[in-house]
């Protein structure tokens, strides 16, 4: 078990630079399967989830070299289309590899994906997209086998704008015969980043970032070098670390338009923000004001920031209401915040947070990635020494969060125990 020991009550004051985006890196790494050549990626965060994805690529026969955030993948000799079950269970987004493997080999075998337990997280929309492209799907005991003679472009109309299913549909369609039109597509910036690298390889994708994406199949793709976009959820987390401690932060390598709803909500809490081209400067008031939040698909307020904001609002003046519309099991962190003195009640999709003056330190358990991050922020503001156990969850998605916070005045020590 890995834990953070946090000496609370210290203001965050300083500057931090956002790492490359986790959620953009994963489908982009998958895209490197499609060209059968070399792909050079820059600013890939060194975190559990990218490392597992690269590990799978190696097992499938790709050559992977890593030098800090610079990753070189050569997929020429990739010779397997079976994603190992034990790694598939490590994280949900491994499902993204399925679309790319299908695109390249016209067959793929995988099992149901794992990942943070924040709801049912089915993959029906991914499979529907594959079927639309002419894929036959056989589901056996614990595995899914997809095969087709060739992928044929088609109209794919999603019931819900799923991020992963949209990415999988794009990855499977780029080398298909003919044109695919993906309607009710997710509009997240990570999808634009995926389309950008694929277009740089020679794909023909139009409309990424809108709810209708057209993919005209091409015969092959070229070698490419690509710089992954900054992580917008890390940006929100770092801004909230200053907000909850009454501090200030100069955030670099951020794309402000990606986090407009986060900026707006932080302004509503009373924080003063100066937004530059790739920077945000935030100064927090002594005590935040309560705000209400509803999570929605992009460009709405991101579900990945729901827990982070909930933690931040525990000490705000007044009552905040949060409605979680994307995942049904995303309040697991609430009991841990309550152990730290927060006053939160949850009923179905809704959480009501009655702001308290101060949180108190406690030993708490992280149970998922973003829930873990909110416990760290709570620990920063609480009086005394907080211990957050099982930060393995947090290490799935944050690169050097402890170091970045310590550079701005926090006192976090990482401890490992067997
Ligand atoms: C991605 C992000 C995750 C973020 C989420 C929503 C990655 C690696 N992860 O996850 O951080 O929280 O988007 O912004 O990019 N659904 C179905 N059937 C499907 C697929 C999804 O019912 O086949 C449902 C899910 O259960 C969920 C909702 O759709 O309720 C949103 O899921 P989706 O957008 O697919 O999220 P992910 O791609 O898993």
PDB file of C-alpha atoms in Angstrom, residues 314 333-346 359-360 364 375:
ATOM      1  CA  UNK A 314     -16.457  21.336   2.253  1.00  0.00           C
ATOM      2  CA  UNK A 333     -15.124   9.512  -1.288  1.00  0.00           C
ATOM      3  CA  UNK A 334     -17.917  11.245   0.671  1.00  0.00           C
ATOM      4  CA  UNK A 335     -17.695   8.982   3.739  1.00  0.00           C
ATOM      5  CA  UNK A 336     -13.982   9.684   3.956  1.00  0.00           C
ATOM      6  CA  UNK A 337     -14.553  13.462   3.813  1.00  0.00           C
ATOM      7  CA  UNK A 338     -17.173  13.052   6.538  1.00  0.00           C
ATOM      8  CA  UNK A 339     -14.487  11.352   8.678  1.00  0.00           C
ATOM      9  CA  UNK A 340     -12.542  14.606   8.267  1.00  0.00           C
ATOM     10  CA  UNK A 341     -15.450  16.631   9.597  1.00  0.00           C
ATOM     11  CA  UNK A 342     -17.229  17.507   6.327  1.00  0.00           C
ATOM     12  CA  UNK A 343     -21.009  17.761   6.392  1.00  0.00           C
ATOM     13  CA  UNK A 344     -22.265  16.021   3.264  1.00  0.00           C
ATOM     14  CA  UNK A 345     -25.471  14.121   2.549  1.00  0.00           C
ATOM     15  CA  UNK A 346     -25.949  12.072  -0.591  1.00  0.00           C
ATOM     16  CA  UNK A 359     -11.713  20.036   8.330  1.00  0.00           C
ATOM     17  CA  UNK A 360      -9.814  17.924  10.811  1.00  0.00           C
ATOM     18  CA  UNK A 364      -8.708   8.067   5.064  1.00  0.00           C
ATOM     19  CA  UNK A 375      -8.843  13.551  -0.092  1.00  0.00           C
TER      20      UNK A 375
END
